[in-house]
Amino acid sequence: MGNETKKFHFMEMDWLVYFPKDGNKGKYLGYNVLLIDRKKVADEPEKRITLHEILETPEFEKSYPHTVGYYKEASGKSAEFKPEYLEIRRISTIEEFWLFLNALDI
């Protein structure tokens, strides 16, 4: 998949999670990512956070299964957001998410 920023859309929660193209090594939980909560357009739409912090939020933990789309680009802003998904997976456990990340060479 190359060495570009990896972008994921957690569809039910409408979260975008961006893995930077470099700087993260080791276990996924410690990875620094950018989280964009598309429901919070005005008051803190994005924040830098660790993947561990995302995975431990009650909203994430209590919302399984998640439909996660991996995409390269997206057209449109806000309501017109239409990513071109390269792959979509339904994940029911953290382990399935790790397998998805491994398959994309993150």
mmCIF file of N, CA and C in Angstrom:
data_model
loop_
_atom_site.group_PDB
_atom_site.id
_atom_site.type_symbol
_atom_site.label_atom_id
_atom_site.label_comp_id
_atom_site.label_asym_id
_atom_site.label_seq_id
_atom_site.Cartn_x
_atom_site.Cartn_y
_atom_site.Cartn_z
ATOM 1 N N MET A 1 0.807 -1.192 0.000
ATOM 2 C CA MET A 1 0.000 0.000 0.000
ATOM 3 C C MET A 1 0.855 1.263 0.000
ATOM 4 N N GLY A 2 2.140 1.114 0.096
ATOM 5 C CA GLY A 2 2.998 2.280 0.033
ATOM 6 C C GLY A 2 3.173 2.948 1.380
ATOM 7 N N ASN A 3 3.836 4.098 1.349
ATOM 8 C CA ASN A 3 4.175 4.791 2.580
ATOM 9 C C ASN A 3 3.392 6.103 2.686
ATOM 10 N N GLU A 4 2.074 6.033 2.586
ATOM 11 C CA GLU A 4 1.249 7.225 2.699
ATOM 12 C C GLU A 4 0.416 7.156 3.971
ATOM 13 N N THR A 5 -0.225 8.258 4.297
ATOM 14 C CA THR A 5 -1.123 8.291 5.445
ATOM 15 C C THR A 5 -2.257 7.302 5.199
ATOM 16 N N LYS A 6 -2.538 6.474 6.183
ATOM 17 C CA LYS A 6 -3.615 5.488 6.082
ATOM 18 C C LYS A 6 -4.860 6.090 6.729
ATOM 19 N N LYS A 7 -5.968 6.075 6.006
ATOM 20 C CA LYS A 7 -7.191 6.725 6.452
ATOM 21 C C LYS A 7 -8.312 5.700 6.612
ATOM 22 N N PHE A 8 -8.975 5.752 7.764
ATOM 23 C CA PHE A 8 -10.064 4.833 8.073
ATOM 24 C C PHE A 8 -11.311 5.617 8.460
ATOM 25 N N HIS A 9 -12.452 5.095 8.032
ATOM 26 C CA HIS A 9 -13.746 5.682 8.380
ATOM 27 C C HIS A 9 -14.512 4.644 9.192
ATOM 28 N N PHE A 10 -14.756 4.953 10.470
ATOM 29 C CA PHE A 10 -15.600 4.109 11.313
ATOM 30 C C PHE A 10 -17.018 4.601 11.084
ATOM 31 N N MET A 11 -17.724 3.895 10.235
ATOM 32 C CA MET A 11 -18.958 4.402 9.641
ATOM 33 C C MET A 11 -20.085 4.672 10.632
ATOM 34 N N GLU A 12 -20.356 3.765 11.531
ATOM 35 C CA GLU A 12 -21.486 3.965 12.449
ATOM 36 C C GLU A 12 -21.275 5.179 13.354
ATOM 37 N N MET A 13 -20.036 5.405 13.787
ATOM 38 C CA MET A 13 -19.742 6.542 14.665
ATOM 39 C C MET A 13 -19.388 7.790 13.864
ATOM 40 N N ASP A 14 -19.131 7.612 12.583
ATOM 41 C CA ASP A 14 -18.699 8.684 11.681
ATOM 42 C C ASP A 14 -17.399 9.326 12.165
ATOM 43 N N TRP A 15 -16.451 8.461 12.528
ATOM 44 C CA TRP A 15 -15.117 8.896 12.930
ATOM 45 C C TRP A 15 -14.149 8.616 11.797
ATOM 46 N N LEU A 16 -13.218 9.533 11.592
ATOM 47 C CA LEU A 16 -12.107 9.331 10.675
ATOM 48 C C LEU A 16 -10.855 9.206 11.522
ATOM 49 N N VAL A 17 -10.057 8.183 11.244
ATOM 50 C CA VAL A 17 -8.807 7.967 11.975
ATOM 51 C C VAL A 17 -7.695 7.907 10.946
ATOM 52 N N TYR A 18 -6.726 8.802 11.096
ATOM 53 C CA TYR A 18 -5.594 8.879 10.171
ATOM 54 C C TYR A 18 -4.331 8.408 10.869
ATOM 55 N N PHE A 19 -3.688 7.404 10.285
ATOM 56 C CA PHE A 19 -2.396 6.931 10.744
ATOM 57 C C PHE A 19 -1.338 7.658 9.925
ATOM 58 N N PRO A 20 -0.439 8.436 10.556
ATOM 59 C CA PRO A 20 0.571 9.145 9.775
ATOM 60 C C PRO A 20 1.501 8.182 9.056
ATOM 61 N N LYS A 21 2.112 8.675 7.974
ATOM 62 C CA LYS A 21 2.953 7.807 7.150
ATOM 63 C C LYS A 21 4.248 7.400 7.834
ATOM 64 N N ASP A 22 4.674 8.132 8.850
ATOM 65 C CA ASP A 22 5.883 7.731 9.572
ATOM 66 C C ASP A 22 5.787 8.186 11.023
ATOM 67 N N GLY A 23 6.705 7.686 11.841
ATOM 68 C CA GLY A 23 6.760 8.090 13.242
ATOM 69 C C GLY A 23 6.211 7.081 14.230
ATOM 70 N N ASN A 24 5.433 6.117 13.781
ATOM 71 C CA ASN A 24 4.883 5.106 14.682
ATOM 72 C C ASN A 24 5.608 3.790 14.477
ATOM 73 N N LYS A 25 6.025 3.203 15.586
ATOM 74 C CA LYS A 25 6.687 1.895 15.545
ATOM 75 C C LYS A 25 6.226 1.102 16.758
ATOM 76 N N GLY A 26 6.369 -0.199 16.673
ATOM 77 C CA GLY A 26 6.011 -1.032 17.815
ATOM 78 C C GLY A 26 4.551 -1.437 17.797
ATOM 79 N N LYS A 27 3.966 -1.550 18.992
ATOM 80 C CA LYS A 27 2.584 -2.012 19.144
ATOM 81 C C LYS A 27 1.590 -0.935 18.738
ATOM 82 N N TYR A 28 0.501 -1.361 18.124
ATOM 83 C CA TYR A 28 -0.508 -0.431 17.627
ATOM 84 C C TYR A 28 -1.103 0.470 18.707
ATOM 85 N N LEU A 29 -1.277 -0.034 19.911
ATOM 86 C CA LEU A 29 -1.941 0.748 20.956
ATOM 87 C C LEU A 29 -1.258 2.087 21.216
ATOM 88 N N GLY A 30 0.065 2.146 21.063
ATOM 89 C CA GLY A 30 0.798 3.378 21.317
ATOM 90 C C GLY A 30 0.889 4.309 20.126
ATOM 91 N N TYR A 31 0.323 3.929 18.988
ATOM 92 C CA TYR A 31 0.417 4.752 17.783
ATOM 93 C C TYR A 31 -0.290 6.087 17.971
ATOM 94 N N ASN A 32 0.339 7.140 17.494
ATOM 95 C CA ASN A 32 -0.289 8.457 17.463
ATOM 96 C C ASN A 32 -1.089 8.560 16.179
ATOM 97 N N VAL A 33 -2.324 8.991 16.303
ATOM 98 C CA VAL A 33 -3.221 9.112 15.158
ATOM 99 C C VAL A 33 -3.955 10.449 15.249
ATOM 100 N N LEU A 34 -4.605 10.801 14.187
ATOM 101 C CA LEU A 34 -5.484 11.968 14.175
ATOM 102 C C LEU A 34 -6.911 11.448 14.131
ATOM 103 N N LEU A 35 -7.725 11.881 15.081
ATOM 104 C CA LEU A 35 -9.134 11.489 15.147
ATOM 105 C C LEU A 35 -9.976 12.682 14.745
ATOM 106 N N ILE A 36 -10.847 12.468 13.781
ATOM 107 C CA ILE A 36 -11.812 13.488 13.389
ATOM 108 C C ILE A 36 -13.197 12.916 13.639
ATOM 109 N N ASP A 37 -13.908 13.543 14.560
ATOM 110 C CA ASP A 37 -15.278 13.136 14.856
ATOM 111 C C ASP A 37 -16.172 14.032 14.009
ATOM 112 N N ARG A 38 -16.730 13.482 12.958
ATOM 113 C CA ARG A 38 -17.502 14.287 12.010
ATOM 114 C C ARG A 38 -18.810 14.814 12.603
ATOM 115 N N LYS A 39 -19.215 14.293 13.757
ATOM 116 C CA LYS A 39 -20.422 14.806 14.421
ATOM 117 C C LYS A 39 -20.114 16.075 15.223
ATOM 118 N N LYS A 40 -18.849 16.305 15.547
ATOM 119 C CA LYS A 40 -18.432 17.481 16.317
ATOM 120 C C LYS A 40 -17.784 18.498 15.389
ATOM 121 N N VAL A 41 -18.510 18.941 14.424
ATOM 122 C CA VAL A 41 -17.966 19.837 13.400
ATOM 123 C C VAL A 41 -17.423 21.128 14.015
ATOM 124 N N ALA A 42 -18.132 21.736 14.945
ATOM 125 C CA ALA A 42 -17.737 23.053 15.441
ATOM 126 C C ALA A 42 -16.803 23.013 16.653
ATOM 127 N N ASP A 43 -17.099 22.172 17.626
ATOM 128 C CA ASP A 43 -16.382 22.225 18.907
ATOM 129 C C ASP A 43 -15.334 21.125 19.061
ATOM 130 N N GLU A 44 -14.214 21.192 18.523
ATOM 131 C CA GLU A 44 -13.144 20.207 18.577
ATOM 132 C C GLU A 44 -13.354 19.103 17.532
ATOM 133 N N PRO A 45 -13.319 19.458 16.281
ATOM 134 C CA PRO A 45 -13.552 18.478 15.230
ATOM 135 C C PRO A 45 -12.422 17.462 15.080
ATOM 136 N N GLU A 46 -11.201 17.823 15.481
ATOM 137 C CA GLU A 46 -10.107 16.864 15.335
ATOM 138 C C GLU A 46 -9.151 16.981 16.503
ATOM 139 N N LYS A 47 -8.479 15.860 16.804
ATOM 140 C CA LYS A 47 -7.468 15.889 17.858
ATOM 141 C C LYS A 47 -6.454 14.779 17.625
ATOM 142 N N ARG A 48 -5.249 15.059 18.063
ATOM 143 C CA ARG A 48 -4.176 14.068 18.031
ATOM 144 C C ARG A 48 -4.316 13.256 19.306
ATOM 145 N N ILE A 49 -4.243 11.951 19.142
ATOM 146 C CA ILE A 49 -4.570 11.048 20.240
ATOM 147 C C ILE A 49 -3.858 9.728 19.967
ATOM 148 N N THR A 50 -3.722 8.892 20.981
ATOM 149 C CA THR A 50 -3.164 7.561 20.730
ATOM 150 C C THR A 50 -4.309 6.618 20.361
ATOM 151 N N LEU A 51 -3.979 5.598 19.625
ATOM 152 C CA LEU A 51 -4.983 4.604 19.247
ATOM 153 C C LEU A 51 -5.594 3.971 20.501
ATOM 154 N N HIS A 52 -4.795 3.772 21.519
ATOM 155 C CA HIS A 52 -5.275 3.215 22.784
ATOM 156 C C HIS A 52 -6.411 4.060 23.360
ATOM 157 N N GLU A 53 -6.264 5.381 23.320
ATOM 158 C CA GLU A 53 -7.303 6.268 23.848
ATOM 159 C C GLU A 53 -8.608 6.137 23.067
ATOM 160 N N ILE A 54 -8.504 5.949 21.763
ATOM 161 C CA ILE A 54 -9.708 5.773 20.945
ATOM 162 C C ILE A 54 -10.401 4.468 21.288
ATOM 163 N N LEU A 55 -9.623 3.393 21.355
ATOM 164 C CA LEU A 55 -10.192 2.066 21.564
ATOM 165 C C LEU A 55 -10.824 1.901 22.928
ATOM 166 N N GLU A 56 -10.420 2.720 23.893
ATOM 167 C CA GLU A 56 -10.971 2.607 25.241
ATOM 168 C C GLU A 56 -12.130 3.558 25.515
ATOM 169 N N THR A 57 -12.543 4.336 24.523
ATOM 170 C CA THR A 57 -13.697 5.205 24.758
ATOM 171 C C THR A 57 -14.947 4.341 24.869
ATOM 172 N N PRO A 58 -15.862 4.723 25.743
ATOM 173 C CA PRO A 58 -17.105 3.946 25.871
ATOM 174 C C PRO A 58 -17.856 3.844 24.544
ATOM 175 N N GLU A 59 -17.855 4.909 23.768
ATOM 176 C CA GLU A 59 -18.556 4.886 22.484
ATOM 177 C C GLU A 59 -17.995 3.808 21.567
ATOM 178 N N PHE A 60 -16.670 3.641 21.562
ATOM 179 C CA PHE A 60 -16.054 2.624 20.726
ATOM 180 C C PHE A 60 -16.320 1.226 21.288
ATOM 181 N N GLU A 61 -16.067 1.056 22.582
ATOM 182 C CA GLU A 61 -16.190 -0.269 23.200
ATOM 183 C C GLU A 61 -17.604 -0.825 23.165
ATOM 184 N N LYS A 62 -18.611 0.024 23.258
ATOM 185 C CA LYS A 62 -19.996 -0.441 23.345
ATOM 186 C C LYS A 62 -20.709 -0.480 21.998
ATOM 187 N N SER A 63 -19.984 -0.188 20.925
ATOM 188 C CA SER A 63 -20.640 -0.085 19.615
ATOM 189 C C SER A 63 -20.279 -1.202 18.642
ATOM 190 N N TYR A 64 -19.694 -2.295 19.129
ATOM 191 C CA TYR A 64 -19.364 -3.393 18.215
ATOM 192 C C TYR A 64 -20.628 -3.997 17.647
ATOM 193 N N PRO A 65 -20.597 -4.509 16.438
ATOM 194 C CA PRO A 65 -19.477 -4.473 15.490
ATOM 195 C C PRO A 65 -19.372 -3.104 14.812
ATOM 196 N N HIS A 66 -18.167 -2.826 14.299
ATOM 197 C CA HIS A 66 -17.897 -1.585 13.574
ATOM 198 C C HIS A 66 -17.702 -1.902 12.097
ATOM 199 N N THR A 67 -18.234 -1.052 11.256
ATOM 200 C CA THR A 67 -17.955 -1.132 9.830
ATOM 201 C C THR A 67 -16.852 -0.115 9.573
ATOM 202 N N VAL A 68 -15.705 -0.610 9.098
ATOM 203 C CA VAL A 68 -14.534 0.243 8.923
ATOM 204 C C VAL A 68 -14.131 0.235 7.461
ATOM 205 N N GLY A 69 -14.058 1.421 6.884
ATOM 206 C CA GLY A 69 -13.634 1.561 5.500
ATOM 207 C C GLY A 69 -12.254 2.167 5.425
ATOM 208 N N TYR A 70 -11.387 1.538 4.654
ATOM 209 C CA TYR A 70 -10.061 2.081 4.384
ATOM 210 C C TYR A 70 -10.161 2.825 3.061
ATOM 211 N N TYR A 71 -9.686 4.065 3.037
ATOM 212 C CA TYR A 71 -9.817 4.853 1.815
ATOM 213 C C TYR A 71 -8.574 5.690 1.582
ATOM 214 N N LYS A 72 -8.381 6.103 0.344
ATOM 215 C CA LYS A 72 -7.262 6.967 -0.023
ATOM 216 C C LYS A 72 -7.682 8.421 -0.036
ATOM 217 N N GLU A 73 -8.694 8.732 -0.784
ATOM 218 C CA GLU A 73 -9.146 10.119 -0.942
ATOM 219 C C GLU A 73 -10.634 10.192 -0.677
ATOM 220 N N ALA A 74 -11.076 11.391 -0.399
ATOM 221 C CA ALA A 74 -12.506 11.623 -0.218
ATOM 222 C C ALA A 74 -12.864 12.903 -0.936
ATOM 223 N N SER A 75 -14.011 12.898 -1.541
ATOM 224 C CA SER A 75 -14.474 14.117 -2.194
ATOM 225 C C SER A 75 -15.553 14.753 -1.340
ATOM 226 N N GLY A 76 -15.603 16.056 -1.355
ATOM 227 C CA GLY A 76 -16.632 16.778 -0.623
ATOM 228 C C GLY A 76 -16.278 17.005 0.827
ATOM 229 N N LYS A 77 -16.935 17.936 1.422
ATOM 230 C CA LYS A 77 -16.758 18.277 2.827
ATOM 231 C C LYS A 77 -18.055 18.007 3.568
ATOM 232 N N SER A 78 -17.940 17.764 4.842
ATOM 233 C CA SER A 78 -19.071 17.567 5.743
ATOM 234 C C SER A 78 -20.126 16.615 5.177
ATOM 235 N N ALA A 79 -21.308 17.114 4.893
ATOM 236 C CA ALA A 79 -22.416 16.257 4.468
ATOM 237 C C ALA A 79 -22.142 15.572 3.133
ATOM 238 N N GLU A 80 -21.326 16.176 2.283
ATOM 239 C CA GLU A 80 -21.043 15.597 0.969
ATOM 240 C C GLU A 80 -19.835 14.661 0.979
ATOM 241 N N PHE A 81 -19.307 14.353 2.158
ATOM 242 C CA PHE A 81 -18.136 13.483 2.296
ATOM 243 C C PHE A 81 -18.415 12.130 1.641
ATOM 244 N N LYS A 82 -17.634 11.791 0.618
ATOM 245 C CA LYS A 82 -17.813 10.528 -0.096
ATOM 246 C C LYS A 82 -16.450 9.891 -0.353
ATOM 247 N N PRO A 83 -15.955 9.103 0.598
ATOM 248 C CA PRO A 83 -14.659 8.465 0.380
ATOM 249 C C PRO A 83 -14.738 7.379 -0.679
ATOM 250 N N GLU A 84 -13.629 7.197 -1.355
ATOM 251 C CA GLU A 84 -13.500 6.095 -2.306
ATOM 252 C C GLU A 84 -12.819 4.953 -1.559
ATOM 253 N N TYR A 85 -13.627 4.026 -1.048
ATOM 254 C CA TYR A 85 -13.101 2.948 -0.221
ATOM 255 C C TYR A 85 -12.310 1.953 -1.057
ATOM 256 N N LEU A 86 -11.159 1.583 -0.526
ATOM 257 C CA LEU A 86 -10.367 0.529 -1.140
ATOM 258 C C LEU A 86 -10.733 -0.819 -0.530
ATOM 259 N N GLU A 87 -11.170 -0.791 0.722
ATOM 260 C CA GLU A 87 -11.589 -2.018 1.403
ATOM 261 C C GLU A 87 -12.499 -1.638 2.557
ATOM 262 N N ILE A 88 -13.508 -2.468 2.775
ATOM 263 C CA ILE A 88 -14.432 -2.278 3.899
ATOM 264 C C ILE A 88 -14.500 -3.598 4.654
ATOM 265 N N ARG A 89 -14.378 -3.492 5.981
ATOM 266 C CA ARG A 89 -14.489 -4.692 6.822
ATOM 267 C C ARG A 89 -15.407 -4.412 7.993
ATOM 268 N N ARG A 90 -16.067 -5.448 8.405
ATOM 269 C CA ARG A 90 -16.898 -5.410 9.608
ATOM 270 C C ARG A 90 -16.068 -6.061 10.698
ATOM 271 N N ILE A 91 -15.765 -5.319 11.759
ATOM 272 C CA ILE A 91 -14.950 -5.866 12.835
ATOM 273 C C ILE A 91 -15.791 -5.999 14.102
ATOM 274 N N SER A 92 -15.613 -7.130 14.774
ATOM 275 C CA SER A 92 -16.368 -7.413 15.990
ATOM 276 C C SER A 92 -15.481 -7.475 17.227
ATOM 277 N N THR A 93 -14.156 -7.467 17.011
ATOM 278 C CA THR A 93 -13.213 -7.528 18.125
ATOM 279 C C THR A 93 -11.979 -6.693 17.788
ATOM 280 N N ILE A 94 -11.230 -6.379 18.810
ATOM 281 C CA ILE A 94 -9.958 -5.665 18.607
ATOM 282 C C ILE A 94 -9.028 -6.502 17.745
ATOM 283 N N GLU A 95 -9.032 -7.806 17.953
ATOM 284 C CA GLU A 95 -8.154 -8.689 17.182
ATOM 285 C C GLU A 95 -8.441 -8.594 15.685
ATOM 286 N N GLU A 96 -9.712 -8.478 15.328
ATOM 287 C CA GLU A 96 -10.059 -8.324 13.912
ATOM 288 C C GLU A 96 -9.558 -6.992 13.365
ATOM 289 N N PHE A 97 -9.545 -5.958 14.190
ATOM 290 C CA PHE A 97 -8.998 -4.671 13.763
ATOM 291 C C PHE A 97 -7.488 -4.792 13.551
ATOM 292 N N TRP A 98 -6.785 -5.494 14.454
ATOM 293 C CA TRP A 98 -5.335 -5.703 14.290
ATOM 294 C C TRP A 98 -5.062 -6.435 12.973
ATOM 295 N N LEU A 99 -5.869 -7.441 12.659
ATOM 296 C CA LEU A 99 -5.687 -8.174 11.392
ATOM 297 C C LEU A 99 -5.879 -7.256 10.186
ATOM 298 N N PHE A 100 -6.841 -6.348 10.273
ATOM 299 C CA PHE A 100 -7.080 -5.381 9.207
ATOM 300 C C PHE A 100 -5.849 -4.481 9.035
ATOM 301 N N LEU A 101 -5.337 -3.959 10.153
ATOM 302 C CA LEU A 101 -4.145 -3.110 10.089
ATOM 303 C C LEU A 101 -2.953 -3.869 9.531
ATOM 304 N N ASN A 102 -2.781 -5.121 9.952
ATOM 305 C CA ASN A 102 -1.676 -5.949 9.440
ATOM 306 C C ASN A 102 -1.813 -6.162 7.939
ATOM 307 N N ALA A 103 -3.015 -6.423 7.474
ATOM 308 C CA ALA A 103 -3.238 -6.666 6.047
ATOM 309 C C ALA A 103 -2.889 -5.439 5.211
ATOM 310 N N LEU A 104 -3.010 -4.254 5.816
ATOM 311 C CA LEU A 104 -2.709 -3.006 5.098
ATOM 312 C C LEU A 104 -1.277 -2.537 5.352
ATOM 313 N N ASP A 105 -0.509 -3.349 6.054
ATOM 314 C CA ASP A 105 0.903 -3.073 6.305
ATOM 315 C C ASP A 105 1.111 -1.758 7.063
ATOM 316 N N ILE A 106 0.375 -1.612 8.147
ATOM 317 C CA ILE A 106 0.526 -0.425 8.993
ATOM 318 C C ILE A 106 1.490 -0.759 10.124
#
